[in-house]
Tab-separated table of C-alpha atoms and ligand atoms in Angstrom:
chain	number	residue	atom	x	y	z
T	1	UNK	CA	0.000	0.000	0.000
T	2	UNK	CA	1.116	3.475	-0.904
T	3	UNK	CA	2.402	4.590	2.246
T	4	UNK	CA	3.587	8.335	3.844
T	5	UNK	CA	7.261	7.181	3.851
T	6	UNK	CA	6.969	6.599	-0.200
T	7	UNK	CA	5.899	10.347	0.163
T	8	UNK	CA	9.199	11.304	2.144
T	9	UNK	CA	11.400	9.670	-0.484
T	10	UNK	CA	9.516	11.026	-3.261
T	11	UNK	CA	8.314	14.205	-2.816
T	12	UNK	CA	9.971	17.744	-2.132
T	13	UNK	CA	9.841	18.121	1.735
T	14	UNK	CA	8.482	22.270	1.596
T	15	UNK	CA	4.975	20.854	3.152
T	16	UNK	CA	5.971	19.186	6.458
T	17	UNK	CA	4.743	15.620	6.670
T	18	UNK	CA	0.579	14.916	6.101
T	19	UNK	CA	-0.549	13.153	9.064
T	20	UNK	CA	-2.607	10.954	6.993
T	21	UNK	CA	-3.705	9.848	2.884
T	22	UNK	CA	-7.405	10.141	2.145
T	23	UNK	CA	-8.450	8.031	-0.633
T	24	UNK	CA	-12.336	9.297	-1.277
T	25	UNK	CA	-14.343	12.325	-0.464
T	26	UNK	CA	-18.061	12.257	-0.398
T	27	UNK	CA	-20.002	15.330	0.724
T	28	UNK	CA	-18.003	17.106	3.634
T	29	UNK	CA	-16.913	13.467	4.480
T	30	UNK	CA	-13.430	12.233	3.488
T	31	UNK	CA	-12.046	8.775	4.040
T	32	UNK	CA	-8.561	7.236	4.540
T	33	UNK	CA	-7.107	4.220	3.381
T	34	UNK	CA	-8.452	1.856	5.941
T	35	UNK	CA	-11.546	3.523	5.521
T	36	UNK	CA	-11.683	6.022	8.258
T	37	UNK	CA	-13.938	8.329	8.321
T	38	UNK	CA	-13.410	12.761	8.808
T	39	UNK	CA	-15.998	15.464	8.524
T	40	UNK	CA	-14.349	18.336	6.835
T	41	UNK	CA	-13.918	21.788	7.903
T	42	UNK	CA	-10.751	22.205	5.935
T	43	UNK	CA	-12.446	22.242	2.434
T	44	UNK	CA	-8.994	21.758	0.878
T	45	UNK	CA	-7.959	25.159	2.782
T	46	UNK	CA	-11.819	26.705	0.957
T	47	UNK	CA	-11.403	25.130	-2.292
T	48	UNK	CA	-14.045	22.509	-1.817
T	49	UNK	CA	-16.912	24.439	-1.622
T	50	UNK	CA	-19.466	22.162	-3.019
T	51	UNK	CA	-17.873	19.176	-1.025
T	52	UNK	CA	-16.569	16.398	-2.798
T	53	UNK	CA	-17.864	14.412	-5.507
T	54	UNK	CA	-20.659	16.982	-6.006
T	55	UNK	CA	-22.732	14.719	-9.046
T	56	UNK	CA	-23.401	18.216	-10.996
T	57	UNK	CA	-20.075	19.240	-10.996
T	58	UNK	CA	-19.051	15.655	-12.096
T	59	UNK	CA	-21.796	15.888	-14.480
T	60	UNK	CA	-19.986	18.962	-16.061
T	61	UNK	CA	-16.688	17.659	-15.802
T	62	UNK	CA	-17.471	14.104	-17.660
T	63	UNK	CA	-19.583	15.855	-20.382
T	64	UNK	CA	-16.804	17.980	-20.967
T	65	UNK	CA	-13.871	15.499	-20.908
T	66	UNK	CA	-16.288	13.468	-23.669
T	67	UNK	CA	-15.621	16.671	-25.802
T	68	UNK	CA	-12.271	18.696	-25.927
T	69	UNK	CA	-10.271	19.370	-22.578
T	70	UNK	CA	-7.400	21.988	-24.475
T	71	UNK	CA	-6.620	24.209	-27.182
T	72	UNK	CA	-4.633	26.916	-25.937
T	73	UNK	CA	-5.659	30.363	-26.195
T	74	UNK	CA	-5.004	30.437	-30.450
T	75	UNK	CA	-8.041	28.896	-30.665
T	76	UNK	CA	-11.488	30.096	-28.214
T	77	UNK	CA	-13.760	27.518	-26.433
T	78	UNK	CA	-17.583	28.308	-25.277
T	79	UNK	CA	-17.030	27.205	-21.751
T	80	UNK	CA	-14.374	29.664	-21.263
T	81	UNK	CA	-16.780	32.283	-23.264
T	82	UNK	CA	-19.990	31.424	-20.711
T	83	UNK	CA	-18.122	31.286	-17.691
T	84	UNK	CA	-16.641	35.200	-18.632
T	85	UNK	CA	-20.485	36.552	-19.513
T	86	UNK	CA	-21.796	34.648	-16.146
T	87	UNK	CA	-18.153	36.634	-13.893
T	88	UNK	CA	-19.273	39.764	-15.982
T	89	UNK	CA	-23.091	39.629	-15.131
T	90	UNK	CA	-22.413	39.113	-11.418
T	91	UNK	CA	-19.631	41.450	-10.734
T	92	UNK	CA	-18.236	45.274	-11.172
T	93	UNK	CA	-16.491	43.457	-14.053
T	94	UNK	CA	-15.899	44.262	-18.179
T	95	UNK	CA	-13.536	41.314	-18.260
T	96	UNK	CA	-12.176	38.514	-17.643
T	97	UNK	CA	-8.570	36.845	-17.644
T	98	UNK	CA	-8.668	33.005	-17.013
T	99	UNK	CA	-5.415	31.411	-15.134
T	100	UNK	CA	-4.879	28.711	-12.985
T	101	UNK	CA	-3.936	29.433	-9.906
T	102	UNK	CA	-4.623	32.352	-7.120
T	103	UNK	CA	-0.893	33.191	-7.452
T	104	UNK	CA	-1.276	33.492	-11.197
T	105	UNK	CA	-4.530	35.320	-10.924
T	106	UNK	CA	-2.738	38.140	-8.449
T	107	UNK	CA	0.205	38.197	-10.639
T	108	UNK	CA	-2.443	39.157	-13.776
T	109	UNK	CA	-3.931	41.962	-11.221
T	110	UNK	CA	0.000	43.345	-10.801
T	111	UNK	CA	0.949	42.970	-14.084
T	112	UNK	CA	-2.375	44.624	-15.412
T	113	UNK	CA	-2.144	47.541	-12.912
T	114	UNK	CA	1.553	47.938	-13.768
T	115	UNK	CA	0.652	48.198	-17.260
T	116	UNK	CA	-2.235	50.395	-17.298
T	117	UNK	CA	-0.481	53.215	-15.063
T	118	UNK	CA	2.598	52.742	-17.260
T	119	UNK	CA	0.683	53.420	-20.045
T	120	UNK	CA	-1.406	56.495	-18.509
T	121	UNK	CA	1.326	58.269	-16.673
T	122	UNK	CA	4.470	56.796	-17.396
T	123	UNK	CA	7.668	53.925	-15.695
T	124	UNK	CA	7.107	56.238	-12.189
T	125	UNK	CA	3.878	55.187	-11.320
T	126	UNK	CA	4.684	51.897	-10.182
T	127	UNK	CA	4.467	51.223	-6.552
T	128	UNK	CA	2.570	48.683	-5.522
T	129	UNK	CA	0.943	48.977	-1.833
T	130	UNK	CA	-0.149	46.230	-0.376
T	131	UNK	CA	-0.004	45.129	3.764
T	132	UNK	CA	1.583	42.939	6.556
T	133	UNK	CA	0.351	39.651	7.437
T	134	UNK	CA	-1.394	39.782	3.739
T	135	UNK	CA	-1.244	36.143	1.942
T	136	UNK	CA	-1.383	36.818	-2.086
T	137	UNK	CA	0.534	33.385	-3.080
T	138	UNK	CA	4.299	31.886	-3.598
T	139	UNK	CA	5.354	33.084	-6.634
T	140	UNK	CA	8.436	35.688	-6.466
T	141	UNK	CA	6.057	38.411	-7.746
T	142	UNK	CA	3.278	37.745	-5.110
T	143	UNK	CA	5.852	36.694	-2.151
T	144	UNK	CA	7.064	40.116	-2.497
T	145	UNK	CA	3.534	41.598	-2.841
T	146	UNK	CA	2.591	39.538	0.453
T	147	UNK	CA	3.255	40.902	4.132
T	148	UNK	CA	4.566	37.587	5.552
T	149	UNK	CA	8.428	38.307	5.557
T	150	UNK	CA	9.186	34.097	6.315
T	151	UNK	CA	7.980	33.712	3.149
T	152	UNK	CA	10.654	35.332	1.194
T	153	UNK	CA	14.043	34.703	3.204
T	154	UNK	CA	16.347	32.928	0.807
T	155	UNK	CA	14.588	33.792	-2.038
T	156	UNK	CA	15.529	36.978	-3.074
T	157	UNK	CA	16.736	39.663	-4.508
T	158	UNK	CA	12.668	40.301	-4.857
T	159	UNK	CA	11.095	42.991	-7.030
T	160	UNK	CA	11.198	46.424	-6.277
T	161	UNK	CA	8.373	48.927	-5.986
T	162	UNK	CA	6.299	46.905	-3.078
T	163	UNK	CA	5.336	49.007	-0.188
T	164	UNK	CA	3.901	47.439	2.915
T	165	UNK	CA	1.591	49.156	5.608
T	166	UNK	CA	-0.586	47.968	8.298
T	167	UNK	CA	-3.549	46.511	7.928
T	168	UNK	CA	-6.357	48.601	9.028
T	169	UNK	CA	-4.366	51.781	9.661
T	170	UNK	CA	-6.217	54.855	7.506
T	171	UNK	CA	-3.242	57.238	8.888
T	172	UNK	CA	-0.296	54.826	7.065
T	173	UNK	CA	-2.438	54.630	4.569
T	174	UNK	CA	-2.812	57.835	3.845
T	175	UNK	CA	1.048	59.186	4.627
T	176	UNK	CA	2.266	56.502	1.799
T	177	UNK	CA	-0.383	56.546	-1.044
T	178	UNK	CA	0.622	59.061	-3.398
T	179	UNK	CA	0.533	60.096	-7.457
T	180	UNK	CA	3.564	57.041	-7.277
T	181	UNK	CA	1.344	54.689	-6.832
T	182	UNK	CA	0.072	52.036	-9.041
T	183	UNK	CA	-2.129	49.732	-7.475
T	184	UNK	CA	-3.433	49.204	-3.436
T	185	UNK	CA	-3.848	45.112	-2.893
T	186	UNK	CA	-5.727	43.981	-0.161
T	187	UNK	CA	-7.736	40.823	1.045
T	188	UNK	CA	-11.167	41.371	2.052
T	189	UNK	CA	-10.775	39.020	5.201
T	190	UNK	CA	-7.244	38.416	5.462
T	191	UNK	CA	-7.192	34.269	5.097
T	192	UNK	CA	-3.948	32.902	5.912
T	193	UNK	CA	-2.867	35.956	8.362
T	194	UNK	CA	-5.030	35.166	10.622
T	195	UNK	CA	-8.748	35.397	9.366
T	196	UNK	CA	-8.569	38.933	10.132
T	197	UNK	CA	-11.738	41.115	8.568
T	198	UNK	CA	-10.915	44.729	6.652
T	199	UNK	CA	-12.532	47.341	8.892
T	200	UNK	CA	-14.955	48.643	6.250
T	201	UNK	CA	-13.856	52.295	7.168
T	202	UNK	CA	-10.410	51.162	6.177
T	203	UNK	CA	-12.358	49.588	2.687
T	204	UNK	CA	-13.497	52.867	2.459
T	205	UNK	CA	-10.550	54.711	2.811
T	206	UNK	CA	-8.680	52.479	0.108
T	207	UNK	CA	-11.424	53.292	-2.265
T	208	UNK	CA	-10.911	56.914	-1.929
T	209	UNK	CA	-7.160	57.266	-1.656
T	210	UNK	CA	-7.169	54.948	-4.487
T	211	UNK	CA	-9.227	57.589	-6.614
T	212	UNK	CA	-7.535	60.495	-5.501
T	213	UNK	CA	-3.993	59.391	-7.123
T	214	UNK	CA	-5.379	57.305	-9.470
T	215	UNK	CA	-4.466	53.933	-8.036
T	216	UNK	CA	-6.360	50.616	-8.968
T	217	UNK	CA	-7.479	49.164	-6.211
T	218	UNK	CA	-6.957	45.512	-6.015
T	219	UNK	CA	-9.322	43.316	-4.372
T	220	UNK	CA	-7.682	39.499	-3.955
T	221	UNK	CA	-10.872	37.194	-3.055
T	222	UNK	CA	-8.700	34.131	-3.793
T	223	UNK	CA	-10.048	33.030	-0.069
T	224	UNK	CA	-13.363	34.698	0.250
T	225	UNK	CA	-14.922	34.942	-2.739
T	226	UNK	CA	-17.642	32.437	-4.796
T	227	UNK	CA	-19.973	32.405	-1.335
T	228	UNK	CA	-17.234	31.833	1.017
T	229	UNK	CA	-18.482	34.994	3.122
T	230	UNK	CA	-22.329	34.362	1.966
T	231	UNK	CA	-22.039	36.822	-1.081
T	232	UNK	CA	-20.626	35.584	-4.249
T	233	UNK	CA	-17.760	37.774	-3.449
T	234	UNK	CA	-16.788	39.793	-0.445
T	235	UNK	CA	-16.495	43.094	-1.335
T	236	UNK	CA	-20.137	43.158	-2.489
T	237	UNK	CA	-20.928	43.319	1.161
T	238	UNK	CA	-19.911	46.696	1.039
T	239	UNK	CA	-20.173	49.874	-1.617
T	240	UNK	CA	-17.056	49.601	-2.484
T	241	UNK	CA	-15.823	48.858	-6.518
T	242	UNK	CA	-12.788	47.104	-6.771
T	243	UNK	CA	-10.700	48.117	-10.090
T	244	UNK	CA	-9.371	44.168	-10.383
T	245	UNK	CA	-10.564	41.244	-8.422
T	246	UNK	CA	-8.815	37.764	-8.294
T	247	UNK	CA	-10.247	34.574	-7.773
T	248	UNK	CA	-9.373	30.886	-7.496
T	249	UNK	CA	-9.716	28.481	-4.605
T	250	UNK	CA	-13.685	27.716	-4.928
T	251	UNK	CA	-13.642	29.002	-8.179
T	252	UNK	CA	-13.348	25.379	-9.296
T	253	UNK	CA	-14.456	23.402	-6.623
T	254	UNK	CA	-11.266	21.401	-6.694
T	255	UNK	CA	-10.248	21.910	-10.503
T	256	UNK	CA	-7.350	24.109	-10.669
T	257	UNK	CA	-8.243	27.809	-11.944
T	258	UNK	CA	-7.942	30.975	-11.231
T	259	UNK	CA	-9.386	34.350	-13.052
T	260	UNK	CA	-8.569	38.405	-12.797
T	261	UNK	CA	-11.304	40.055	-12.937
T	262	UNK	CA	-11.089	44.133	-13.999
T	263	UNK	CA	-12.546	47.131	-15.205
T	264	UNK	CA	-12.702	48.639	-18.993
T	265	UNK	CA	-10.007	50.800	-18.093
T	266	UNK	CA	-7.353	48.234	-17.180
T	267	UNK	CA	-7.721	45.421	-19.727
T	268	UNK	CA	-8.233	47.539	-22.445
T	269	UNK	CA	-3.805	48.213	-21.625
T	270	UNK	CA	-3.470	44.110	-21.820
T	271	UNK	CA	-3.111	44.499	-25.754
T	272	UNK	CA	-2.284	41.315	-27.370
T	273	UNK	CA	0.883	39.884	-26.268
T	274	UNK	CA	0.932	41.243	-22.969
T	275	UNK	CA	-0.053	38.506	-20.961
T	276	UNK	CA	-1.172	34.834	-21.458
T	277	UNK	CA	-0.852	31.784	-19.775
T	278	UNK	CA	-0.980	28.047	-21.762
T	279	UNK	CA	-4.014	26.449	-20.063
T	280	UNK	CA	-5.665	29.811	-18.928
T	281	UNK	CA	-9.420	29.283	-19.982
T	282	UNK	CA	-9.449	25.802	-21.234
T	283	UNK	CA	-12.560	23.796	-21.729
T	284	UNK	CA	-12.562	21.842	-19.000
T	285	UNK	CA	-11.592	24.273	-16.288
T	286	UNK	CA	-14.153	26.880	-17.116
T	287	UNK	CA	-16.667	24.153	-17.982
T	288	UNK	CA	-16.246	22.902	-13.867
T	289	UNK	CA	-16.444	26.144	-12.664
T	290	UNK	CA	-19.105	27.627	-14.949
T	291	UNK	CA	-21.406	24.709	-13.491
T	292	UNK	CA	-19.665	25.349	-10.079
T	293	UNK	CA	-21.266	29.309	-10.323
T	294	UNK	CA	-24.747	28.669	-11.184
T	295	UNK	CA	-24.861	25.987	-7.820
T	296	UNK	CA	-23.429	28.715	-5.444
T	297	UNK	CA	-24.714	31.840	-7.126
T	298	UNK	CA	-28.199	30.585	-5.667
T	299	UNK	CA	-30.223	32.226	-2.246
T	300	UNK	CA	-30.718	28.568	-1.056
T	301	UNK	CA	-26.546	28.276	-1.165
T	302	UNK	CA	-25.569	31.732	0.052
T	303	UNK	CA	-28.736	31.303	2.812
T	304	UNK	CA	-26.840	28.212	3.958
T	305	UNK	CA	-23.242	29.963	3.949
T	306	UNK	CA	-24.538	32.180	6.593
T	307	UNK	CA	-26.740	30.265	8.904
T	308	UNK	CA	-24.030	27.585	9.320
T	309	UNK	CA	-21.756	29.802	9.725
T	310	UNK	CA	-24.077	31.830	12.299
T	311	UNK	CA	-24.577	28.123	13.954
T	312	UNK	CA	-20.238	27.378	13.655
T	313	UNK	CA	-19.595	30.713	15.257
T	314	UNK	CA	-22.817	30.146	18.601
T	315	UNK	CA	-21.074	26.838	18.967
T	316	UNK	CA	-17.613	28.139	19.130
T	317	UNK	CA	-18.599	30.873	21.666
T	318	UNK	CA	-20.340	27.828	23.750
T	319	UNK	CA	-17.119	25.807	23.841
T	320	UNK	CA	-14.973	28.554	24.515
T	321	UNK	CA	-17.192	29.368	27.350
T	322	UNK	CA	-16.436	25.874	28.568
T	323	UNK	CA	-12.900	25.839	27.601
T	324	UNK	CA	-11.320	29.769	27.647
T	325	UNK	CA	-9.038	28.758	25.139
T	326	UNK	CA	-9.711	31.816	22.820
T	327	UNK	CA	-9.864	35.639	23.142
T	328	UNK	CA	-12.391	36.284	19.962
T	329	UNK	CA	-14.219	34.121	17.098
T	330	UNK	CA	-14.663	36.395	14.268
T	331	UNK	CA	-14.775	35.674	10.146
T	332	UNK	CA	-17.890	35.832	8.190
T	333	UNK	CA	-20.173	32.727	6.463
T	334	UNK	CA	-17.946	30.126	6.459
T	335	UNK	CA	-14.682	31.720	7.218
T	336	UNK	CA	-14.224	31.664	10.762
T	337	UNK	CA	-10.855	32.165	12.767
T	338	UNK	CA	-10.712	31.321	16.415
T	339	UNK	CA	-7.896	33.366	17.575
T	340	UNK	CA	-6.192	31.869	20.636
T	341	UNK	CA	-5.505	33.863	23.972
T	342	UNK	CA	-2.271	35.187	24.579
T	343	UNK	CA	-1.299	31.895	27.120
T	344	UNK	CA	-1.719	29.803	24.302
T	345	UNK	CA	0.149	31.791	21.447
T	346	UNK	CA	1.872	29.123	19.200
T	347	UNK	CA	-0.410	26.262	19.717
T	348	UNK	CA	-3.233	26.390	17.145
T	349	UNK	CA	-1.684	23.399	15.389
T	350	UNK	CA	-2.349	21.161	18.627
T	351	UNK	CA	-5.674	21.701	18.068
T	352	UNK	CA	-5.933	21.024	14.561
T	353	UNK	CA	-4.023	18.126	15.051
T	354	UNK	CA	-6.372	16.898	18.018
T	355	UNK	CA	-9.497	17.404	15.648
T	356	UNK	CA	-7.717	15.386	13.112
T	357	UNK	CA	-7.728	12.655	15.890
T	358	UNK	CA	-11.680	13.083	16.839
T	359	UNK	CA	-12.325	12.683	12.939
T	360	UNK	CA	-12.555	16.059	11.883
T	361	UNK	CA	-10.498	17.909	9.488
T	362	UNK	CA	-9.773	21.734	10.270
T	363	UNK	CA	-6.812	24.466	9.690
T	364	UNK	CA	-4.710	26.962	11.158
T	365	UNK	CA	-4.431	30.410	10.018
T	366	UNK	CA	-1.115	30.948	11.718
T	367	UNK	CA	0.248	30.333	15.285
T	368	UNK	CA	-2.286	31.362	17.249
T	369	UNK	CA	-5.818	30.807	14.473
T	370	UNK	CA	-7.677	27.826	14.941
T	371	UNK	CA	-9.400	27.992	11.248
T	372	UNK	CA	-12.696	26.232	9.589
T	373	UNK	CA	-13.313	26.651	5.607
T	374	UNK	CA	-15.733	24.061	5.124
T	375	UNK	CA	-17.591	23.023	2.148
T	376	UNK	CA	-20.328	25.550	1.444
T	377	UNK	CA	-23.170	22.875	1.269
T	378	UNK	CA	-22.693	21.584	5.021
T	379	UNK	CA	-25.717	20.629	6.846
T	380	UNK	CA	-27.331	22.061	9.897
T	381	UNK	CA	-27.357	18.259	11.366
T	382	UNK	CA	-22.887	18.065	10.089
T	383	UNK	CA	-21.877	21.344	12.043
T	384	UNK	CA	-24.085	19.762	15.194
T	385	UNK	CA	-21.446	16.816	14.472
T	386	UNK	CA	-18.523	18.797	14.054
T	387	UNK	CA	-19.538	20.892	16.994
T	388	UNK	CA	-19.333	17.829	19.039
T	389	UNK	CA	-15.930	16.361	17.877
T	390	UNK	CA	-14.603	19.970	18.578
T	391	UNK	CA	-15.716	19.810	22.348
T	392	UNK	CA	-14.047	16.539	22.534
T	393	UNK	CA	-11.027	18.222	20.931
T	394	UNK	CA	-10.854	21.077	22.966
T	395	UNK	CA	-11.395	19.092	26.117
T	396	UNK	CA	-7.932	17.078	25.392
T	397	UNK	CA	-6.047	20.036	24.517
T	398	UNK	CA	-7.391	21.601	28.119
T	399	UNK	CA	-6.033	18.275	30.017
T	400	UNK	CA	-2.470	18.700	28.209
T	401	UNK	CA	-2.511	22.477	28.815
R	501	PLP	C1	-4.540	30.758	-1.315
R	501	PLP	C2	-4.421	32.204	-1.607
R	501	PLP	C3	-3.646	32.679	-2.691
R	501	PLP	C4	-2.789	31.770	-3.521
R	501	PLP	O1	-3.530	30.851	-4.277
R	501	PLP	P1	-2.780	29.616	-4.967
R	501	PLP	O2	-3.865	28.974	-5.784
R	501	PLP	O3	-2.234	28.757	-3.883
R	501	PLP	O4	-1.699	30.179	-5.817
R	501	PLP	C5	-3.662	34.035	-2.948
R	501	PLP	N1	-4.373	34.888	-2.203
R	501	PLP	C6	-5.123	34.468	-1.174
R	501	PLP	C7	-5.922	35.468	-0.400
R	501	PLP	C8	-5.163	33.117	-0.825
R	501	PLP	O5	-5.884	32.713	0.228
């Protein structure tokens, strides 16, 4: 039987060992190779977001494969055609640019902000602001664009023109924006730092700052967007217009894909044969995630994203009155951070690991960020479940702490 040493030989060791293989998902179940059973919380860190297996989005997957799966971008396809008009009629956005990967997708948004201000104003508008803790990928483009310094130490010299601030902070905000700037990036809820929420004064502020020096404002809803928060996309809880968004994750359920999404007045500077990208918009990609946007573009799904995560969240505060373990719960729909107290700074991978051990999958978002990114079809009757395997969780973790 394939085992986890095979994987130590094999592959690269920049992941840290898996604590387990999971042969089959079903649902928000997944099962290992003797056939144990997890509820999942993880969601493939919120990729899965119609759970696995979903029989529509296997439906659109098999019909698809039956037909043509490539061309490159010589030649155009209809699903890549459908799933742009479907982006288009539910967003701020003119356009589309197809990709595969939230990385790629944010290093579209730079390139296409770089481009456009180049264009209008010349090689000094280039600075790029973007903020600490922020998670935008691991490319060498969106390392440096990130504001997690770990993740570029022995990988430079990195790109210059990146400007980091803190998140949340209108004053730094508005001391550094200025006619040099290009482009402000910023997660909506920043995922991997922490599940930290923008303070939609701060939103606000980016908007305006961004307008007043002619900025595009980049909105990266790699994490949050397609329902995640309980809107299609984040930022459409607010007023705000983003200039570029970029998406991936649950943009394909599982199939990898990721899109920029932008306004008139950026693509129309991505003449031909300033971008591209080899399986970008092919048939089968688009095809999965077209299918994957009519499910979750739906009242009944978004409904669900936030009572369960209105359930998650009650439960949470329960336990933790039980338990103490954390100083706040915060996230919206199903993106939910519990954010350890101080005493336990460092741990949040204990816990994680403990759930693993009750039979429930969930992440970290950090040190100190116990994190759940479930699929977006969970029931009322699986949260009860996971609810329970979490108090047994917690419970252990209190005995070893
Ligand atoms: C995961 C993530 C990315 C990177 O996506 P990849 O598909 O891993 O390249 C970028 N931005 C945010 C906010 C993310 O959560």
């Amino acid at each position: 039987m394939t085992n986890l040493s095979d994987y130590q030989q094999v592959l690269t060791p920049n992941y840290g060992l898996p604590p387990t293989i999971i042969v089959k998902g079903q649902g928000c179940e997944l099962f290992g190779q003797t056939g144990e059973r997890y509820l999942d919380l993880a969601g493939g860190i919120a990729v899965s977001a119609l759970g696995h297996c979903h029989p529509d989005v296997i439906e659109a997957l098999t019909q698809q494969a039956n037909k043509v799966w490539h061309l490159s971008n010589v030649l155009a396809n209809e699903p890549a055609i459908e799933l742009a008009k479907a982006l288009v009629a539910c967003t701020f956005a003119d356009r589309v640019f197809f990709c595969n990967s939230g990385a790629e997708a944010n290093e579209a948004a730079i390139k296409a902000a770089r481009k456009t201000a180049f264009d209008l104003h010349g090689p000094e508008k280039h600075e790029i602001i973007a903020f600490n803790d922020a998670f935008h990928g691991r490319t060498i483009g969106t390392i440096t664009a990130g504001g997690q310094p770990k993740y570029r130490v022995g990988f430079g010299p990195m790109p210059a023109g990146f400007t980091h601030l803190p998140f949340n902070d209108c004053n730094a905000l508005n001391t550094q924006i200025s006619e040099k700037t290009c482009a402000v990036m910023v997660e909506p809820i920043q995922g991997e730092g922490g599940v930290r929420p923008i303070c939609p004064t701060f939103f606000e502020k980016i908007r305006t700052a961004c307008d007043r020096v002619g900025a595009a404002l980049i909105v990266d809803e790699v994490q949050t967007g397609m329902g995640r928060t309980g809107e299609l996309f984040a930022y459409q809880h607010s007023d705000i217009t983003p200039d570029i968004l970029t998406s991936a994750k649950s943009l394909g359920c599982g199939f990898p894909i990721g899109a920029m999404l932008c306004q008139e007045w950026i693509s129309e500077h991505l003449i031909a044969g300033t971008h591209g990208s080899t399986y970008g918009g092919n048939p089968l990609g688009t095809a999965i995630a077209a299918r994957a946007l009519e499910i979750i573009n739906t009242p009944e799904l978004l409904s669900n994203v936030v009572a369960r995560g209105q359930q998650l969240i009650q439960g949470l505060n329960q336990l933790n009155e039980k338990y103490g373990l954390f100083k706040t719960i915060r996230g919206k729909g199903l993106l939910i951070g519990a954010v350890l107290k101080d005493e336990y700074d460092g741990r949040a991978g204990e816990l994680s690991a403990l759930t693993m051990q009750e039979g429930l999958m969930t992440l970290v978002a950090g040190p100190r960020v116990h994190r759940f990114a479930p699929p977006l079809i969970i029931s009322k009757v699986e949260i009860d479940e996971a609810l329970d395997r979490l108090d047994r969780a917690y419970a252990q973790f209190n005995k070893q702490a």
